[in-house]
Amino acid sequence: MAGKVGATGTAAAELAGLLRESASTVALTGAGISVPSGIPDFRSPGTGLWTKLDPMKVAHIDAFHRDTAAFWSYYRPRFETLGDKRPNPAHEVLAELERRGMLDGVVTQNIDRLHTAAGSERVVEVHGSIATSSCTSCGCTYRLEEVDDLFDEDGIATCRGCMGKVKPDVVLFGEYLPEDAMAEAQRLCAGADMLLCVGSSLEVYPVAGLPELTLAAGGRVAVVTQGPTPYDSRAAVRLGGDVVADLGAVLAALG
Ligand code: ZN
């Protein structure tokens, strides 16, 4: 085990060195960075909230339109659970790197708002966020705290203005990713000297194609994720332990 700790320490020091050298670093984060905050990765089997129902069916745009009450009966408690979660030290390391001028921004697949809560200022949420919900008829927007007051007796969040159906501003299964956010993510990743990928298996497109943009432009990719990713063989450095411990070691190595 001493050898393993040593190897992790070496990789963390190597990543710290690459961060110092890089003129432009961007982070790309996925579900793994929020697991230490108590938010399960729905693709991991046996993780509480997600096991009773298949999210790919219930959290699907067709399900929202077909049976809005059933959609919200699944989504409403999830909303409330997510709203209570707090950022963990891994989120805080990324916010600290931005404060130090060592990170240009965070592109995230997560909808939990925890990067912003940790103090990150430039956050591109390519799957949207639970922060707001919008009316599918008139387009008006409600903050997370307001949504609870919108439910009618059937359990459907209903617009106060036009009585239309209100939908969370997150990308549901069967929906396209928001064009503006994806364009911004692509621009950031293509312009980065280094893309720091944290807690993402980098398997779900189009986000999985973002490291390709960095590599194609001559930049480096670093991977800090448990489990394999398609970019491991091309990563300049690879850390695969606990995300809080790994990023903590990198920050410690930066001094
Ligand atoms: Zn409306």
Short mmCIF file of C-alpha atoms and ligand atoms in Angstrom, two decimals:
data_model
loop_
_atom_site.label_atom_id
_atom_site.label_comp_id
_atom_site.label_asym_id
_atom_site.label_seq_id
_atom_site.Cartn_x
_atom_site.Cartn_y
_atom_site.Cartn_z
CA MET A 1 0.00 0.00 0.00
CA ALA A 2 2.93 2.33 0.65
CA GLY A 3 3.80 2.02 -3.03
CA LYS A 4 0.27 2.97 -4.03
CA VAL A 5 0.27 6.08 -1.82
CA GLY A 6 3.64 7.02 -3.25
CA ALA A 7 2.40 6.60 -6.80
CA THR A 8 -0.66 8.78 -6.10
CA GLY A 9 1.55 11.42 -4.53
CA THR A 10 3.83 11.38 -7.57
CA ALA A 11 0.90 11.72 -9.97
CA ALA A 12 -0.54 14.58 -7.88
CA ALA A 13 2.83 16.37 -7.94
CA GLU A 14 3.04 15.80 -11.69
CA LEU A 15 -0.44 17.24 -12.18
CA ALA A 16 0.47 20.22 -9.99
CA GLY A 17 3.49 20.80 -12.21
CA LEU A 18 1.37 20.69 -15.36
CA LEU A 19 -1.11 23.14 -13.81
CA ARG A 20 1.72 25.57 -13.11
CA GLU A 21 2.98 25.29 -16.69
CA SER A 22 -0.43 25.63 -18.32
CA ALA A 23 -1.40 29.11 -19.51
CA SER A 24 -5.05 28.09 -19.81
CA THR A 25 -6.67 25.27 -17.85
CA VAL A 26 -10.33 24.29 -17.97
CA ALA A 27 -12.04 21.68 -15.78
CA LEU A 28 -14.61 19.21 -17.09
CA THR A 29 -16.60 17.57 -14.31
CA GLY A 30 -19.16 14.80 -14.00
CA ALA A 31 -21.18 12.96 -11.37
CA GLY A 32 -18.08 11.63 -9.58
CA ILE A 33 -17.20 15.03 -8.12
CA SER A 34 -20.60 15.25 -6.39
CA VAL A 35 -20.68 11.71 -4.97
CA PRO A 36 -18.79 12.86 -1.81
CA SER A 37 -21.61 15.41 -1.34
CA GLY A 38 -24.06 12.52 -1.05
CA ILE A 39 -25.41 12.70 -4.60
CA PRO A 40 -25.37 9.23 -6.15
CA ASP A 41 -24.20 8.69 -9.71
CA PHE A 42 -27.32 7.20 -11.29
CA ARG A 43 -25.24 5.02 -13.58
CA SER A 44 -23.67 3.30 -10.57
CA PRO A 45 -25.78 0.28 -9.60
CA GLY A 46 -27.25 -0.03 -6.13
CA THR A 47 -27.29 3.66 -5.21
CA GLY A 48 -30.50 4.36 -3.28
CA LEU A 49 -32.58 7.01 -4.97
CA TRP A 50 -32.06 5.70 -8.46
CA THR A 51 -32.73 1.99 -8.02
CA LYS A 52 -36.51 2.04 -7.68
CA LEU A 53 -37.22 3.57 -11.07
CA ASP A 54 -35.36 3.74 -14.34
CA PRO A 55 -34.38 7.43 -14.70
CA MET A 56 -34.02 7.01 -18.45
CA LYS A 57 -37.76 6.33 -18.58
CA VAL A 58 -39.12 8.59 -15.82
CA ALA A 59 -36.81 11.57 -16.44
CA HIS A 60 -37.52 11.48 -20.16
CA ILE A 61 -39.01 14.42 -22.07
CA ASP A 62 -41.74 12.13 -23.44
CA ALA A 63 -42.70 11.12 -19.88
CA PHE A 64 -42.91 14.80 -18.91
CA HIS A 65 -45.38 15.50 -21.72
CA ARG A 66 -47.31 12.21 -21.49
CA ASP A 67 -47.79 11.99 -17.72
CA THR A 68 -46.62 15.21 -16.09
CA ALA A 69 -47.98 14.24 -12.66
CA ALA A 70 -45.96 10.99 -12.67
CA PHE A 71 -42.89 12.90 -13.85
CA TRP A 72 -43.15 15.36 -10.98
CA SER A 73 -43.93 12.68 -8.42
CA TYR A 74 -40.49 11.30 -9.27
CA TYR A 75 -38.71 14.62 -9.75
CA ARG A 76 -40.10 16.69 -6.88
CA PRO A 77 -38.46 14.75 -4.02
CA ARG A 78 -35.26 14.62 -6.05
CA PHE A 79 -35.36 18.39 -6.41
CA GLU A 80 -35.81 18.78 -2.67
CA THR A 81 -32.96 16.34 -1.93
CA LEU A 82 -30.57 18.06 -4.34
CA GLY A 83 -31.47 21.50 -3.03
CA ASP A 84 -30.10 20.57 0.42
CA LYS A 85 -26.71 19.28 -0.75
CA ARG A 86 -23.49 21.14 -0.02
CA PRO A 87 -20.25 21.34 -1.99
CA ASN A 88 -17.36 19.11 -0.88
CA PRO A 89 -13.60 19.81 -0.78
CA ALA A 90 -13.18 18.65 -4.41
CA HIS A 91 -15.52 21.42 -5.59
CA GLU A 92 -13.63 23.80 -3.32
CA VAL A 93 -10.25 22.92 -4.86
CA LEU A 94 -11.55 23.93 -8.30
CA ALA A 95 -12.93 27.20 -6.90
CA GLU A 96 -9.58 27.86 -5.23
CA LEU A 97 -7.68 27.23 -8.49
CA GLU A 98 -9.92 29.77 -10.23
CA ARG A 99 -9.26 32.32 -7.46
CA ARG A 100 -5.52 31.77 -7.96
CA GLY A 101 -5.89 32.44 -11.68
CA MET A 102 -4.97 28.84 -12.51
CA LEU A 103 -8.37 27.79 -13.88
CA ASP A 104 -10.36 29.57 -16.58
CA GLY A 105 -13.65 27.85 -15.93
CA VAL A 106 -15.59 24.68 -15.19
CA VAL A 107 -17.66 22.79 -17.74
CA THR A 108 -19.97 20.44 -15.86
CA GLN A 109 -22.44 17.68 -16.62
CA ASN A 110 -23.89 18.12 -13.14
CA ILE A 111 -27.18 19.89 -12.48
CA ASP A 112 -26.63 20.32 -8.73
CA ARG A 113 -25.25 23.92 -8.65
CA LEU A 114 -22.47 22.80 -6.29
CA HIS A 115 -19.62 24.38 -8.28
CA THR A 116 -21.29 27.77 -7.96
CA ALA A 117 -22.05 27.10 -4.29
CA ALA A 118 -18.35 26.35 -3.74
CA GLY A 119 -17.37 29.71 -5.22
CA SER A 120 -16.55 28.88 -8.85
CA GLU A 121 -17.53 31.89 -10.94
CA ARG A 122 -17.33 30.68 -14.51
CA VAL A 123 -19.45 27.54 -14.70
CA VAL A 124 -20.88 26.14 -17.94
CA GLU A 125 -23.73 23.74 -17.14
CA VAL A 126 -24.14 21.66 -20.29
CA HIS A 127 -26.98 19.59 -18.79
CA GLY A 128 -28.72 22.63 -17.28
CA SER A 129 -29.33 23.13 -13.58
CA ILE A 130 -31.95 22.71 -10.89
CA ALA A 131 -31.58 26.44 -10.16
CA THR A 132 -34.58 27.33 -12.32
CA SER A 133 -37.67 25.82 -13.93
CA SER A 134 -39.52 27.31 -16.89
CA CYS A 135 -43.05 27.35 -18.25
CA THR A 136 -43.25 25.27 -21.44
CA SER A 137 -46.00 27.58 -22.77
CA CYS A 138 -44.99 31.20 -22.04
CA GLY A 139 -41.33 30.66 -21.13
CA CYS A 140 -41.36 32.50 -17.82
CA THR A 141 -38.85 31.26 -15.28
CA TYR A 142 -39.13 30.31 -11.61
CA ARG A 143 -36.33 29.93 -9.08
CA LEU A 144 -35.89 26.58 -7.29
CA GLU A 145 -37.35 28.02 -4.08
CA GLU A 146 -40.50 29.12 -5.93
CA VAL A 147 -41.29 25.82 -7.65
CA ASP A 148 -42.74 24.16 -4.56
CA ASP A 149 -45.58 26.72 -4.53
CA LEU A 150 -46.55 26.00 -8.14
CA PHE A 151 -47.95 22.49 -7.68
CA ASP A 152 -51.67 22.05 -8.28
CA GLU A 153 -53.85 19.37 -6.66
CA ASP A 154 -52.71 16.84 -9.27
CA GLY A 155 -49.05 17.38 -8.34
CA ILE A 156 -48.20 19.25 -11.53
CA ALA A 157 -46.08 22.41 -11.38
CA THR A 158 -48.27 24.98 -13.12
CA CYS A 159 -47.39 28.48 -14.38
CA ARG A 160 -49.04 31.24 -12.35
CA GLY A 161 -49.37 33.44 -15.42
CA CYS A 162 -50.73 31.13 -18.14
CA MET A 163 -51.42 27.80 -16.35
CA GLY A 164 -48.93 26.05 -18.65
CA LYS A 165 -46.77 23.14 -17.50
CA VAL A 166 -43.56 24.09 -15.72
CA LYS A 167 -40.47 21.98 -16.43
CA PRO A 168 -37.11 21.98 -14.66
CA ASP A 169 -34.36 23.66 -16.69
CA VAL A 170 -32.32 20.48 -16.83
CA VAL A 171 -31.67 18.38 -19.89
CA LEU A 172 -33.99 15.38 -19.70
CA PHE A 173 -33.34 12.13 -21.49
CA GLY A 174 -34.48 12.53 -25.09
CA GLU A 175 -33.60 16.25 -25.16
CA TYR A 176 -30.76 18.02 -26.91
CA LEU A 177 -28.11 19.82 -24.87
CA PRO A 178 -28.51 23.62 -24.78
CA GLU A 179 -26.74 25.04 -27.84
CA ASP A 180 -25.28 28.11 -26.15
CA ALA A 181 -23.77 26.13 -23.27
CA MET A 182 -22.33 23.49 -25.60
CA ALA A 183 -20.83 26.15 -27.89
CA GLU A 184 -19.22 27.82 -24.86
CA ALA A 185 -17.93 24.44 -23.61
CA GLN A 186 -16.46 23.64 -27.01
CA ARG A 187 -14.78 27.04 -27.22
CA LEU A 188 -13.26 26.67 -23.74
CA CYS A 189 -12.04 23.11 -24.35
CA ALA A 190 -10.58 23.86 -27.79
CA GLY A 191 -8.67 26.84 -26.35
CA ALA A 192 -7.31 25.09 -23.27
CA ASP A 193 -3.66 24.16 -22.79
CA MET A 194 -4.94 21.62 -20.34
CA LEU A 195 -8.33 20.03 -19.74
CA LEU A 196 -8.66 18.70 -16.20
CA CYS A 197 -11.34 15.99 -16.32
CA VAL A 198 -12.75 15.19 -12.87
CA GLY A 199 -15.30 12.55 -11.91
CA SER A 200 -16.54 11.81 -15.40
CA SER A 201 -16.34 8.50 -17.24
CA LEU A 202 -16.17 10.59 -20.46
CA GLU A 203 -18.44 8.09 -22.16
CA VAL A 204 -21.60 10.07 -22.89
CA TYR A 205 -21.59 12.20 -26.03
CA PRO A 206 -21.46 15.03 -26.88
CA VAL A 207 -19.56 15.86 -23.65
CA ALA A 208 -17.29 12.85 -24.23
CA GLY A 209 -16.02 14.58 -27.37
CA LEU A 210 -14.76 17.68 -25.52
CA PRO A 211 -11.31 16.28 -24.53
CA GLU A 212 -10.84 15.42 -28.20
CA LEU A 213 -11.07 19.16 -29.00
CA THR A 214 -8.32 19.97 -26.47
CA LEU A 215 -6.05 17.22 -27.81
CA ALA A 216 -6.68 18.17 -31.45
CA ALA A 217 -5.60 21.75 -30.68
CA GLY A 218 -2.34 20.49 -29.12
CA GLY A 219 -3.45 20.70 -25.48
CA ARG A 220 -3.13 18.13 -22.73
CA VAL A 221 -5.75 16.12 -20.92
CA ALA A 222 -5.53 15.12 -17.26
CA VAL A 223 -7.93 12.54 -15.83
CA VAL A 224 -8.93 12.43 -12.14
CA THR A 225 -11.65 9.79 -12.12
CA GLN A 226 -12.31 6.41 -10.55
CA GLY A 227 -12.69 3.75 -13.21
CA PRO A 228 -11.51 3.73 -16.80
CA THR A 229 -12.16 6.44 -19.39
CA PRO A 230 -11.61 6.34 -23.17
CA TYR A 231 -8.88 9.00 -22.75
CA ASP A 232 -6.66 7.18 -20.23
CA SER A 233 -4.00 6.18 -22.77
CA ARG A 234 -3.70 9.77 -24.05
CA ALA A 235 -3.86 11.49 -20.67
CA ALA A 236 -0.73 13.38 -19.61
CA VAL A 237 -1.47 12.31 -16.03
CA ARG A 238 -4.05 10.00 -14.49
CA LEU A 239 -5.31 9.86 -10.90
CA GLY A 240 -7.88 7.22 -10.02
CA GLY A 241 -8.37 7.38 -6.28
CA ASP A 242 -10.89 9.22 -4.13
CA VAL A 243 -11.61 12.52 -5.86
CA VAL A 244 -11.41 14.57 -2.62
CA ALA A 245 -8.07 13.00 -1.66
CA ASP A 246 -6.65 13.30 -5.17
CA LEU A 247 -7.54 16.97 -5.68
CA GLY A 248 -6.48 17.73 -2.11
CA ALA A 249 -3.07 16.20 -2.88
CA VAL A 250 -2.79 18.31 -6.03
CA LEU A 251 -3.58 21.51 -4.11
CA ALA A 252 -1.09 20.52 -1.39
CA ALA A 253 1.57 19.92 -4.06
CA LEU A 254 0.91 23.40 -5.46
CA GLY A 255 1.73 24.82 -2.02
ZN ZN B 1 -46.59 30.30 -18.50
#
